[in-house]
Amino acid sequence: MGANESGYIGQSLRRKEDRRFLTGAGQYTDDVTLPHQTHAYFVRSPHAHAKIRSIDTSKAAKAPGVVAIYTGGDLEGVGGLPCGWLITSVDGTPMKEPPHPVLAKGKVRHVGDQVALVVAETRNQAKDAAELVDVDYEVLPAVTNPVEALAPGAPQIHDEAPGNHCYTWALGDKGAVDAAFAKAAHVTKLDLVNNRLIPNAIEPRAALASHSASDDSYTLYVTSQNPHVERLLMAAFVLGLPEHKLRVIAPDVGGGFGSKIYLYAEETALVWASKRVGRPIKWVAERSESFLTDAHGRDHVTHAELALDKDGRFLAMRVNTTAAMGAYLSTFASCIPTILYATLLAGQYTTPAIHCEVKAAFTNTAPVDAYRGAGRPEATYVVERIVREAAVEMGIAQDEIRRRNFIRTFPYQTPVALMYDTGNYDQTLDGASELADVKGFTARKAEAAKRGKLRGLGYSSYIEACGLAPSNIAGALGARAGLFEAGQVRVNPTGSVTVFTGSHSHGQGHETTFAQIVATRLGIPVDNVDVVHGDTGRVAFGMGTYGSRSLAVGGTAIVKALDKIVGKGRKIAAHLLEAAESDIEFKDGKFTVAGTDRSKTFGEIALTAYVPHNYPLDKLEPGLDETAFYDPTNFTFPAGTHICEVEIDPDTGVVEVVRFSACDDFGNIVNPMIVEGQVHGGLTQGIGQALLEACVYDPESGQLLTGSYMDYAMPRADDVPSYQVSTRVTPCTVNPLGTKGCGEAGAIGSPPALINAVLDALAPVGVTHLDMPATPHRVWQAIQSAKAAA
């Protein structure tokens, strides 16, 4: 497809990468096979909490095909998996960071904890041998609920964290909040549970590690969203390797949703063992392992209060949250219910004072970390659920209470640290209302009632912080890594371009959108641009993909590298055209002397850079290859309104999402088709949480009860409607592309919209509260309880 007047920006180009995926030509980690490859299987704990009395591997070692077996005692000198964000408690003490061993040492703390690594010639041989490893456990009491974990007398999970307490953290002006509540005309109170979720990317985690004896280096193929961070953490903090001796390659990755950001024990053990075995080792998770060991999401218990004046204007908000960390601190676990949660509690509203306190608890469960939205969905759920409750209690329409409290002056400093640069919340509410045909809802509700069904309408006006930044502020808040991004633009002699980006694509379409940016800037065909990512051996550095940061941060790094390319091109053109550099203009792929028709094409400049026969070598070095690093000055702030309409069968409790409308402001949009696809996916995941999904552990034994798709309900096509989506644009002011990010918005705005709709539908039968997920059984029980109470 050719470029229009504004280049390729704003065009719905088909994704360049889709041909290889649709024809089976993608290369995922499990598709990679190395000579003399062996296979790994992990012995995992069947108990949620137990002491390891002994491990006998003698029988397993004699099994057919076994190459080696390792336990925690073999990994002397190997460090524990690190946490990348330090949170400081309100009393000034640092959070508790118990060791997170690669293989369990002395104790297991959740079902699925790694106990031993078996390496064999085939995967089945490794799995058969693993069953012969005899582990003698002393089973201990377990605790899976974060509130119960902090209660006196709860089972002690880590000696280093008395009372299972990780930290108590707070944000906001408590005195101002207390004063506002004291003079409030109305106070709304709400208790909420944000249900634990299991990520379930379509490709399970996998790793393939090899060691080269010739130079004592390692190569790791792995399903990772940020290979450079994986290399840094594994080499420097766990294995004690020089970083340049470990190459991490994340080839095509089949989804992540946050669960593939982190450094995991499995790939770390494989890298370590590959040198001892002297052969490559591959491991691919079974789906049951993924359920047990992938980092989970959400799992908050919250009490929230909202103070309002007599006209329904917000005066203050008070939030107390208990968040589960799981058995160990995952890579970024500590910042999810703090820095990425409490800072978003202002929402789209002018609430003058907010105070939030978060208590983090260790539990005998899989670790909890970022999952699509990462703290922002939890914050939005609190805000939008309590806004709905306040509107109901005060008799104010759902759209009106929001309009009365919207922020309309920018930039806007919130009382919870963030400064919003731009936005227009009225226009996204208007857009969503139009899509949802709110005016016709009364008639549709009456028609449903004639059929014995209950109809409800729910609103959610969300905001999120994306493009995680800047590094200096993040560092002051506890980040142990920078949050910049790197981009390299290499112009080949014929004028084609290869882009190397530290961002990683695992479904986002970077190979297309980044190519659109480059092709537009340089005035070349989009097919002349290739994008390389996911290989620490080829890409200078990068922080990976998460938090909807790729375009706003990674894309800006590429733009800055392009500016350097154009700048050097002007110097070359000035020499060739015998003009002053200041007189050279660049537009539509041509360097032109201002006010004349004398010009050189971009291809001619590229060739000259590499064939410098007529070239001032004393002033310009050959080549056309530039790198740039970009560290943002602020977050970006996508926002919008989602409106959900449901119909409920009161006899069965079945909830049908009959209509879902979303109007979002993502700033400038590079590829509308890809953005719409991202929104659809996010909405489906959010509806999945609100309607179907719940990770459930047995409270006594700590066993995972929802350990397969037989018990963990994932959304299917017939669970969701045909979405109605649109966008509005207020360009971001903190990056040159004007983009804000879109990948997580659907999962942030949709859960409260759906639950609000369900509660609206159930209001006539007396139901006033319901926690996610709104399963038929849970809805039916709520209806029966309301009838009994009446």
Short mmCIF file of C-alpha atoms in Angstrom, two decimals, residues 143-147 192-198 296-302 321-326 336-337 358-369 371 378 689 695-697 772:
data_model
loop_
_atom_site.label_atom_id
_atom_site.label_comp_id
_atom_site.label_asym_id
_atom_site.label_seq_id
_atom_site.Cartn_x
_atom_site.Cartn_y
_atom_site.Cartn_z
CA VAL A 143 -2.90 -19.73 54.17
CA THR A 144 -4.15 -18.46 50.80
CA ASN A 145 -6.21 -15.38 51.65
CA PRO A 146 -4.16 -12.17 52.09
CA VAL A 147 -6.33 -10.81 54.89
CA LEU A 192 -14.64 -4.96 47.20
CA VAL A 193 -12.74 -8.07 46.18
CA ASN A 194 -10.72 -7.93 42.98
CA ASN A 195 -10.55 -11.59 42.03
CA ARG A 196 -7.25 -13.37 41.33
CA LEU A 197 -6.66 -14.20 37.67
CA ILE A 198 -4.45 -16.67 35.78
CA HIS A 296 -1.04 -14.49 38.66
CA GLY A 297 -2.82 -11.13 38.64
CA ARG A 298 -5.07 -8.92 40.84
CA ASP A 299 -6.11 -10.47 44.24
CA HIS A 300 -7.01 -7.35 46.25
CA VAL A 301 -9.37 -6.94 49.18
CA THR A 302 -10.41 -3.29 49.56
CA THR A 321 -6.32 -2.35 50.40
CA THR A 322 -4.79 -5.69 51.32
CA ALA A 323 -2.87 -7.15 48.39
CA ALA A 324 -1.56 -10.68 47.95
CA MET A 325 2.09 -11.09 46.92
CA GLY A 326 1.94 -14.87 46.75
CA ILE A 336 1.69 -3.13 41.25
CA PRO A 337 -0.61 -2.46 44.26
CA VAL A 358 -1.86 -0.75 51.12
CA LYS A 359 -0.83 -3.78 53.14
CA ALA A 360 0.98 -6.52 51.22
CA ALA A 361 0.86 -10.10 52.42
CA PHE A 362 2.70 -13.29 51.59
CA THR A 363 0.40 -16.25 50.93
CA ASN A 364 0.87 -19.93 50.04
CA THR A 365 -0.02 -19.32 46.41
CA ALA A 366 1.71 -18.60 43.13
CA PRO A 367 3.36 -15.16 43.08
CA VAL A 368 1.20 -12.22 41.96
CA ASP A 369 2.52 -9.58 39.57
CA TYR A 371 -1.44 -8.69 34.52
CA GLU A 378 -7.69 -2.48 40.29
CA GLN A 689 -12.65 -11.27 34.76
CA CYS A 695 -8.48 -18.39 40.45
CA VAL A 696 -9.56 -20.34 43.53
CA TYR A 697 -7.37 -22.08 46.11
CA MET A 772 -16.62 -10.58 40.44
#
